[in-house]
mmCIF file with all atom_site columns, C-alpha atoms in Angstrom:
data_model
loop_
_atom_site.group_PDB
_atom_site.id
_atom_site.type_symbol
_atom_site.label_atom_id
_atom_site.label_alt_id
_atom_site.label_comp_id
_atom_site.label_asym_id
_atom_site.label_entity_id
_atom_site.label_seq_id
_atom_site.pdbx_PDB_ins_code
_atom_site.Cartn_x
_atom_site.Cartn_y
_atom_site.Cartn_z
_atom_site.occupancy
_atom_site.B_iso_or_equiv
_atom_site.pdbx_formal_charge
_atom_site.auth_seq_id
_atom_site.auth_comp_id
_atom_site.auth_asym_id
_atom_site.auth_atom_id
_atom_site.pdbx_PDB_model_num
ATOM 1   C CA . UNK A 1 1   ? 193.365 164.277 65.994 1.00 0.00 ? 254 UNK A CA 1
ATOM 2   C CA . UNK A 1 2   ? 193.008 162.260 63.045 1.00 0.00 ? 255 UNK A CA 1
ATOM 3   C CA . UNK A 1 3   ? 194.436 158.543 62.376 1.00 0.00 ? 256 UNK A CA 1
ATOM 4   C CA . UNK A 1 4   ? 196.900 159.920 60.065 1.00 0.00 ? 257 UNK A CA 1
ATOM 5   C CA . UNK A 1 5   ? 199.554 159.705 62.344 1.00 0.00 ? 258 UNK A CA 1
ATOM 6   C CA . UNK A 1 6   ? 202.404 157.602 61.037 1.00 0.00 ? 259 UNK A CA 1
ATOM 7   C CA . UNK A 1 7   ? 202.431 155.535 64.342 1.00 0.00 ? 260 UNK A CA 1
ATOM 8   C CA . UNK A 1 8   ? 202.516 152.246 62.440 1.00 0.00 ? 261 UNK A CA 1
ATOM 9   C CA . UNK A 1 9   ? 205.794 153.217 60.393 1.00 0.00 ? 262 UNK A CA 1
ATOM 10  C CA . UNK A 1 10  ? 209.256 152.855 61.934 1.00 0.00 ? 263 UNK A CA 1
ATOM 11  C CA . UNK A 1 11  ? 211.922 155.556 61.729 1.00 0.00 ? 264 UNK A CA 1
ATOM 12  C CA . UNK A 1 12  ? 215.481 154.718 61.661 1.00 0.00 ? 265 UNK A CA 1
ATOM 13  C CA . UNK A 1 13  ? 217.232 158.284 61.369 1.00 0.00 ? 266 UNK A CA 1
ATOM 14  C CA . UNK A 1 14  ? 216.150 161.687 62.022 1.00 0.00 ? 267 UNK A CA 1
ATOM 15  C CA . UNK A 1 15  ? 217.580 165.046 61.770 1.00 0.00 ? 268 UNK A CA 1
ATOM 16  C CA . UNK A 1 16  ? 216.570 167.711 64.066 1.00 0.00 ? 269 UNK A CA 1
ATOM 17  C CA . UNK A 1 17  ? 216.431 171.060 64.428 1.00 0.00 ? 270 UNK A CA 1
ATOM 18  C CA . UNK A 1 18  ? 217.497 172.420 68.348 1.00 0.00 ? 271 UNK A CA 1
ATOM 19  C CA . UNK A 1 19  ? 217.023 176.113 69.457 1.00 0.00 ? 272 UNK A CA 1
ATOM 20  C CA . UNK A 1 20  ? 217.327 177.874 72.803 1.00 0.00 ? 273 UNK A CA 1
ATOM 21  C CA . UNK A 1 21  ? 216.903 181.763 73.864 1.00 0.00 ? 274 UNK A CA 1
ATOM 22  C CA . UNK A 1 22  ? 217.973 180.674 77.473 1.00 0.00 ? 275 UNK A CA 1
ATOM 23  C CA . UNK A 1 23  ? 221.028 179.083 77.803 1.00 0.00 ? 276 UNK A CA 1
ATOM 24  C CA . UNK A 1 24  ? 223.128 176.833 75.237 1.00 0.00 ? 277 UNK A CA 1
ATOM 25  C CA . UNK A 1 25  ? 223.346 174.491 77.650 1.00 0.00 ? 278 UNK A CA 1
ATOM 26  C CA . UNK A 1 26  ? 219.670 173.211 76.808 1.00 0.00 ? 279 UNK A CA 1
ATOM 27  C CA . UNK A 1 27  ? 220.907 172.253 73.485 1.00 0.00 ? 280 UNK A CA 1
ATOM 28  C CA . UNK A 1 28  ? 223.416 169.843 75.460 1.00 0.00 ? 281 UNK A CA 1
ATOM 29  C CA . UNK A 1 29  ? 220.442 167.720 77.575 1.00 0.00 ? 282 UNK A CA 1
ATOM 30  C CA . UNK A 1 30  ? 218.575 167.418 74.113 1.00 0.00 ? 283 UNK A CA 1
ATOM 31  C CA . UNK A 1 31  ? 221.623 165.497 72.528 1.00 0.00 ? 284 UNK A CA 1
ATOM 32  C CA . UNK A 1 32  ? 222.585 164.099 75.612 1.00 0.00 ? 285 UNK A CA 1
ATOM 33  C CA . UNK A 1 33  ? 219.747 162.141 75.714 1.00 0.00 ? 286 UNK A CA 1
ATOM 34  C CA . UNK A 1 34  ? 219.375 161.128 72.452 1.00 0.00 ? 287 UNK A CA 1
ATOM 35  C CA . UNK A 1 35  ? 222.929 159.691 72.670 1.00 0.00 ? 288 UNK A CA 1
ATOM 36  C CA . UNK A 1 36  ? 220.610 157.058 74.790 1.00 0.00 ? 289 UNK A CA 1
ATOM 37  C CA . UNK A 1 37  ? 218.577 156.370 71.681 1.00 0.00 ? 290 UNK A CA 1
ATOM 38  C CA . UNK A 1 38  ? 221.478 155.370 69.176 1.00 0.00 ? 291 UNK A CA 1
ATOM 39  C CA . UNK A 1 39  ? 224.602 157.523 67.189 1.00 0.00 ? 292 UNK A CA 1
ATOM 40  C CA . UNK A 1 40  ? 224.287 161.614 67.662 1.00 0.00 ? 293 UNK A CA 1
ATOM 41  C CA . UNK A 1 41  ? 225.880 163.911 65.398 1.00 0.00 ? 294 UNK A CA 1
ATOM 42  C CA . UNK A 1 42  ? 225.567 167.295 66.120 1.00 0.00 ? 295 UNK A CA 1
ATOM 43  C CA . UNK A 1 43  ? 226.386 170.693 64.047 1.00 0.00 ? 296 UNK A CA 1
ATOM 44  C CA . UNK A 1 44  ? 228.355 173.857 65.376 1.00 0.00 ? 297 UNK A CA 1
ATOM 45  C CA . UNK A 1 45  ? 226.179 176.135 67.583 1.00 0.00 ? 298 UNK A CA 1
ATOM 46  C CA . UNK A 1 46  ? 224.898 178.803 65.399 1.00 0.00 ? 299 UNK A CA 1
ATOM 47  C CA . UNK A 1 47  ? 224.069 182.029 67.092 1.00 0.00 ? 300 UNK A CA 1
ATOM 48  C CA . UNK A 1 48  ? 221.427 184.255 65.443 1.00 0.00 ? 301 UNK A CA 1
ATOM 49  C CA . UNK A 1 49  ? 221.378 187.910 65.572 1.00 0.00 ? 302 UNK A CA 1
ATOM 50  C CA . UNK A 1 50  ? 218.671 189.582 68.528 1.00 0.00 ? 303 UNK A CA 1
ATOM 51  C CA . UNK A 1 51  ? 216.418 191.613 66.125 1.00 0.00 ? 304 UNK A CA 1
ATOM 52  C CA . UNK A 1 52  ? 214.839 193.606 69.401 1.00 0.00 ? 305 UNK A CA 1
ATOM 53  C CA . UNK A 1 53  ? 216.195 195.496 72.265 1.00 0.00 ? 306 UNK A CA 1
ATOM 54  C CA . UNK A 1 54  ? 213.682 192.909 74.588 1.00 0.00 ? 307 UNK A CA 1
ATOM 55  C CA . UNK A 1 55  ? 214.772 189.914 72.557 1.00 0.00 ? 308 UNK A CA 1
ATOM 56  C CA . UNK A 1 56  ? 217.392 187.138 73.760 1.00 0.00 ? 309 UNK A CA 1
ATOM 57  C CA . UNK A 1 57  ? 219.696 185.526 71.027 1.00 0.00 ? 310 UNK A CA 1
ATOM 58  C CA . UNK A 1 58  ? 218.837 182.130 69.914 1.00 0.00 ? 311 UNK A CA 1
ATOM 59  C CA . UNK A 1 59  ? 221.091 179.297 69.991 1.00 0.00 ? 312 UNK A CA 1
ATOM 60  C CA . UNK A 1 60  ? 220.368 176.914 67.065 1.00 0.00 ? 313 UNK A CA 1
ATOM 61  C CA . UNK A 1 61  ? 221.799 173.577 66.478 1.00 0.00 ? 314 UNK A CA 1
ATOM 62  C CA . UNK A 1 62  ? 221.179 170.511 64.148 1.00 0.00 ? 315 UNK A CA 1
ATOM 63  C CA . UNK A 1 63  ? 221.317 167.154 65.369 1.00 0.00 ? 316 UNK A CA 1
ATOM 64  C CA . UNK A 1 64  ? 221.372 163.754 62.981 1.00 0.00 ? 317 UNK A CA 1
ATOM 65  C CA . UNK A 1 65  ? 220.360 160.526 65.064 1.00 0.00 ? 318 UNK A CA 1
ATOM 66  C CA . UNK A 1 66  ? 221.254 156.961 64.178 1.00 0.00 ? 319 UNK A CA 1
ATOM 67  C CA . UNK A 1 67  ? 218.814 154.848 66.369 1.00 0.00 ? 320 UNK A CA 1
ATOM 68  C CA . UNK A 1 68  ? 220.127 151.798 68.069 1.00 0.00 ? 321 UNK A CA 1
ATOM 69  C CA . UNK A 1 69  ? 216.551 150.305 67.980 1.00 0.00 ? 322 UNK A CA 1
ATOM 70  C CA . UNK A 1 70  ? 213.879 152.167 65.124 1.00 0.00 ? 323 UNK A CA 1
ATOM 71  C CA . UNK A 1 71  ? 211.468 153.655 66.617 1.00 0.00 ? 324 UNK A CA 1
ATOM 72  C CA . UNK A 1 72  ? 208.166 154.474 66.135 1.00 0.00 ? 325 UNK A CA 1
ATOM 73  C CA . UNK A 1 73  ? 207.168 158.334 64.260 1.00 0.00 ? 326 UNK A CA 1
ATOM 74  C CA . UNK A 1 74  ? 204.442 159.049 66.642 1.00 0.00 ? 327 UNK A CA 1
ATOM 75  C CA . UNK A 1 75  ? 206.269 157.712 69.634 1.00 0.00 ? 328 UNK A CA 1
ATOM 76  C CA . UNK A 1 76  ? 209.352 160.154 68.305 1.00 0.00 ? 329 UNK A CA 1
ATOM 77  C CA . UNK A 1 77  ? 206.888 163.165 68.276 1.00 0.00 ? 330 UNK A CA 1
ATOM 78  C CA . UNK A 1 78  ? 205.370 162.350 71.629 1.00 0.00 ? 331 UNK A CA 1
ATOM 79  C CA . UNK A 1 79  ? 209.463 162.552 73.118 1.00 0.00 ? 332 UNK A CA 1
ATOM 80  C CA . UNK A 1 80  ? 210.407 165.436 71.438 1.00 0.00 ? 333 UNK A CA 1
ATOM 81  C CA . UNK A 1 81  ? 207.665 167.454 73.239 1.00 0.00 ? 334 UNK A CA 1
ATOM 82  C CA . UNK A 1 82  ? 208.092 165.175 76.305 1.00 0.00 ? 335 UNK A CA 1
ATOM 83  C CA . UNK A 1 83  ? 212.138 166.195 76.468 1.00 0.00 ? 336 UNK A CA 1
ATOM 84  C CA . UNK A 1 84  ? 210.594 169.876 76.059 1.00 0.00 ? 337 UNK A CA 1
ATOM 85  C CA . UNK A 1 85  ? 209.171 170.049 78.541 1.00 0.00 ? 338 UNK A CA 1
ATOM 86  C CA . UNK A 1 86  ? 211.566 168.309 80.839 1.00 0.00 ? 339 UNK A CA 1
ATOM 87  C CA . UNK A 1 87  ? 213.705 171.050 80.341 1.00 0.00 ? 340 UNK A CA 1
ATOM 88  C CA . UNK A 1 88  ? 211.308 173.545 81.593 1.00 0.00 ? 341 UNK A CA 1
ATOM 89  C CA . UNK A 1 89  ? 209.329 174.924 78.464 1.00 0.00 ? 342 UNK A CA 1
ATOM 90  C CA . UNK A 1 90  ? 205.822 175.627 79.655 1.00 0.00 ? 343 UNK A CA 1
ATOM 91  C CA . UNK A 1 91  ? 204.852 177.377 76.568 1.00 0.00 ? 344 UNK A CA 1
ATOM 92  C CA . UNK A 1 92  ? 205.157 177.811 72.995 1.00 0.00 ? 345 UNK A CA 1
ATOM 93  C CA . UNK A 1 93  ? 204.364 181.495 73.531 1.00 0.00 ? 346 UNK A CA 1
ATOM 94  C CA . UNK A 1 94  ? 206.010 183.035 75.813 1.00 0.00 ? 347 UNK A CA 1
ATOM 95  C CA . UNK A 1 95  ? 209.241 184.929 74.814 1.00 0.00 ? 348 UNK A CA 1
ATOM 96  C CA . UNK A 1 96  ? 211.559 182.518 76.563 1.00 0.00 ? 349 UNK A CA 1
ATOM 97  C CA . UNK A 1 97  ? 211.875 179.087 74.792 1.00 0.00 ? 350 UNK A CA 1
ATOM 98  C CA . UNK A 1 98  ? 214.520 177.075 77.161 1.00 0.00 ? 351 UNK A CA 1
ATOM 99  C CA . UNK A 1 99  ? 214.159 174.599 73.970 1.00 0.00 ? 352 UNK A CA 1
ATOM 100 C CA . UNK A 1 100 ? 212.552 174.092 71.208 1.00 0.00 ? 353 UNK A CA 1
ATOM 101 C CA . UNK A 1 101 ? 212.754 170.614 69.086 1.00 0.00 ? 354 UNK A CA 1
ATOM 102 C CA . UNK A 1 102 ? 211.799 169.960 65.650 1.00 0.00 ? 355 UNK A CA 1
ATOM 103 C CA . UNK A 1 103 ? 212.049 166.861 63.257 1.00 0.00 ? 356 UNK A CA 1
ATOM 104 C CA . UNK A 1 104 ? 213.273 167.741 59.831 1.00 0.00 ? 357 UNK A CA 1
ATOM 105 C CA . UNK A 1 105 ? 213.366 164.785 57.967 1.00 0.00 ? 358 UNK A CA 1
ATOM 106 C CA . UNK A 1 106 ? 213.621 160.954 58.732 1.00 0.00 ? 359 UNK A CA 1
ATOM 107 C CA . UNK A 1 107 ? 214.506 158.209 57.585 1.00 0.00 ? 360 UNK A CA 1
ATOM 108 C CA . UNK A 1 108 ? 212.053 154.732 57.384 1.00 0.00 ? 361 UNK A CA 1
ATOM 109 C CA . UNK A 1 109 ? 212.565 151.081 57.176 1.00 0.00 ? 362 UNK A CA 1
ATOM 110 C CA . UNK A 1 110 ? 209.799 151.091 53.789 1.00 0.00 ? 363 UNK A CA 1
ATOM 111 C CA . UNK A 1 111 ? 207.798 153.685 51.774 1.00 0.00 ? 364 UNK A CA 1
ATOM 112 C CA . UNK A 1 112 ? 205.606 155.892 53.641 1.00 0.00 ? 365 UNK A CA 1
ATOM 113 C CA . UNK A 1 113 ? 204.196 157.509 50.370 1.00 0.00 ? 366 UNK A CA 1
ATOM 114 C CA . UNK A 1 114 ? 200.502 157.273 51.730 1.00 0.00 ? 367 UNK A CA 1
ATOM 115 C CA . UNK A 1 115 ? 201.534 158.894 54.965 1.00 0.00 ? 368 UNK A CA 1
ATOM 116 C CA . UNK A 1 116 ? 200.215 162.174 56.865 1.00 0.00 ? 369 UNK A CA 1
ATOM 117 C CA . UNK A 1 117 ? 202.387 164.088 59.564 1.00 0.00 ? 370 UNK A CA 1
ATOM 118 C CA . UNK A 1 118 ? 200.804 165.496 62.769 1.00 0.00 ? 371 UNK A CA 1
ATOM 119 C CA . UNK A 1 119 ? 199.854 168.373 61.037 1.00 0.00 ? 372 UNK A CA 1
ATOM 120 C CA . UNK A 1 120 ? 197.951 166.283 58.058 1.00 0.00 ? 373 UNK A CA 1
ATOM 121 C CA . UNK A 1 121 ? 200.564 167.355 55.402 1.00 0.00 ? 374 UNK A CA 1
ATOM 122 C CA . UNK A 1 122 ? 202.100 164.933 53.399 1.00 0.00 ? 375 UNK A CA 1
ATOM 123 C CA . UNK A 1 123 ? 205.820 164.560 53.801 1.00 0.00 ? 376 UNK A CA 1
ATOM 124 C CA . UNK A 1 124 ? 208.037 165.024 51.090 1.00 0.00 ? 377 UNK A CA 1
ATOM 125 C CA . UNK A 1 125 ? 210.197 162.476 49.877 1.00 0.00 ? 378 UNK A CA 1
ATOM 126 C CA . UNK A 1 126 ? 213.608 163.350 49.603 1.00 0.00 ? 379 UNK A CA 1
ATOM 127 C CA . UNK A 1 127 ? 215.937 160.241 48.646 1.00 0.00 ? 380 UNK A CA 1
ATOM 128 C CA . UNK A 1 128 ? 215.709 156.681 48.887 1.00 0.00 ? 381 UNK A CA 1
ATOM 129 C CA . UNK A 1 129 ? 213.095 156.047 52.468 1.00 0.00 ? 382 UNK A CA 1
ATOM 130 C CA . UNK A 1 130 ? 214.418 159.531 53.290 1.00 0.00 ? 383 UNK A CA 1
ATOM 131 C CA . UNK A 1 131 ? 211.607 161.950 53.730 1.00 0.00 ? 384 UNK A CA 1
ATOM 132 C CA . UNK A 1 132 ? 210.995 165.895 54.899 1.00 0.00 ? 385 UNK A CA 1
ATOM 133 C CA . UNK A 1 133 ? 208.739 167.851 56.851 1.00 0.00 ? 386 UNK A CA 1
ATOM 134 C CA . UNK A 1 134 ? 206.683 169.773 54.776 1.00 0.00 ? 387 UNK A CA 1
ATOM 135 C CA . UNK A 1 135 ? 206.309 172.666 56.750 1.00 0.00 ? 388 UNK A CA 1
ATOM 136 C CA . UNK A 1 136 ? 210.197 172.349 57.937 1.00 0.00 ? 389 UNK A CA 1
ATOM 137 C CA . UNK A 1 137 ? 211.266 172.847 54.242 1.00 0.00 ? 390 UNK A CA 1
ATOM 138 C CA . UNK A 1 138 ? 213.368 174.704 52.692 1.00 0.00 ? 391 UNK A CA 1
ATOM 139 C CA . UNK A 1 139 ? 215.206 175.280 55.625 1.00 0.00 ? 392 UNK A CA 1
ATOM 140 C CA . UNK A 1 140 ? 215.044 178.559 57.597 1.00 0.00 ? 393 UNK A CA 1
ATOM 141 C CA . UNK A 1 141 ? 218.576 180.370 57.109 1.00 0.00 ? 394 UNK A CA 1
ATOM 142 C CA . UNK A 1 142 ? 219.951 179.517 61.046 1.00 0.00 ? 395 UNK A CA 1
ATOM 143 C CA . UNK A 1 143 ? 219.022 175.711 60.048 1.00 0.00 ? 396 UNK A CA 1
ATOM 144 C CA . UNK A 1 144 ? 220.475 175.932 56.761 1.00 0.00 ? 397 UNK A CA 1
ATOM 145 C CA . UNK A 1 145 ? 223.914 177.197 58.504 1.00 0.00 ? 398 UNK A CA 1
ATOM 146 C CA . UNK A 1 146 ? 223.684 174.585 60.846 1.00 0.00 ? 399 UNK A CA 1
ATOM 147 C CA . UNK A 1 147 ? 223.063 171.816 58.533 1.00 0.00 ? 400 UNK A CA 1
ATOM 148 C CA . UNK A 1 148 ? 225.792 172.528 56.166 1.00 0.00 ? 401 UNK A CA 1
ATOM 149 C CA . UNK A 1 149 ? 227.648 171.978 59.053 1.00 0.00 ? 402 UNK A CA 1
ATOM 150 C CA . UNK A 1 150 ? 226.274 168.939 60.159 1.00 0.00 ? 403 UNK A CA 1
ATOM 151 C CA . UNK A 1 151 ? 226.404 167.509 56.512 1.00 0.00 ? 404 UNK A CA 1
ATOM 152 C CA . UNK A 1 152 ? 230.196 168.078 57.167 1.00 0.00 ? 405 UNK A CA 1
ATOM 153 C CA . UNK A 1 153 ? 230.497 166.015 59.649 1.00 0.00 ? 406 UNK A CA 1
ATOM 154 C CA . UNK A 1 154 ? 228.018 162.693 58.602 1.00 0.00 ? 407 UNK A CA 1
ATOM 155 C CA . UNK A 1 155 ? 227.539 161.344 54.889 1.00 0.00 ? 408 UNK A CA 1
ATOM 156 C CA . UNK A 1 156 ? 224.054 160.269 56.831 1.00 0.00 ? 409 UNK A CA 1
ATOM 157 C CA . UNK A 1 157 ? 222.541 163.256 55.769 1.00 0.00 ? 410 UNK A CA 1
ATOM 158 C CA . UNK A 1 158 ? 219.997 163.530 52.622 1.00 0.00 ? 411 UNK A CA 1
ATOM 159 C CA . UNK A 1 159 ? 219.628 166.235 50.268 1.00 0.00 ? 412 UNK A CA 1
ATOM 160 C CA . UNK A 1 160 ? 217.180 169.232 52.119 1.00 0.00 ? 413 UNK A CA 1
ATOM 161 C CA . UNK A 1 161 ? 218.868 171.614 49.811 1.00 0.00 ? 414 UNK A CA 1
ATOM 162 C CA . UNK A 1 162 ? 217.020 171.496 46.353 1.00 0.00 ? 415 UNK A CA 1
#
């Protein structure tokens, strides 16, 4: 892996995108623990339709955190997948995802203009220190439901919509 990582930039917000094709209650451990971390606002559960006859539903929720403390980007990616797999995910292939964590967007203490993700993309800035995940953007339709919803319920959030 390259030393693109953001690991020397602080993030003070994030918005994240939850899913489960267990059990809802997977969703609940995810915020639950980032309660720990600072201010959680969550969106409605959003149920998507099962495509397949084989296929489980997904559960999909978004989730806005105010930290208590900024942390670190890299340290933020390293617990997502760390929280992942505390909740028994063993794989990102297999057809049963107990849950499934992405960052959307964050927000930094400066300008992280000259930044790279994980994934070497730039991110996309969205408002003022308020920046997207390339590859996140635009929003999926679940994630769009659920973050109208969420948007509802914070003024924290920034504009993923254009």
């Amino acid at each position: 892996m390259s030393n693109t990582i953001g690991a020397n930039f602080r993030v003070e917000q994030a918005i994240f995108s939850l899913a489960t094709n267990v059990d809802r209650c997977y969703l609940q451990c995810a915020w639950t623990y980032f309660a720990t971390l600072g201010n959680v606002v969550v969106s409605d559960v959003y149920q998507s339709a099962v495509l397949h006859m084989n296929e489980n539903a997904y559960h999909n929720q978004m989730l806005w955190l105010g930290f208590t403390k900024p942390m670190l980007y890299q340290d933020l990616l390293n617990l997502s997948k760390v929280l992942e797999q505390q909740n028994k995910r063993q794989s990102f292939a297999k057809p049963h995802i107990t849950l499934d964590i992405d960052i959307i967007a964050i927000k930094t203490q400066q300008s992280i203009d000259t930044q790279k993700d994980e994934k070497n993309q730039d991110f996309i800035q969205l408002q003022s220190n308020w920046y997207g995940i390339a590859r996140r953007l635009p929003l999926a339709d679940y994630d769009h439901v659920c973050y109208t919803d969420l948007c509802q319920k914070t003024p924290c959030c920034p504009n993923l919509l254009k």
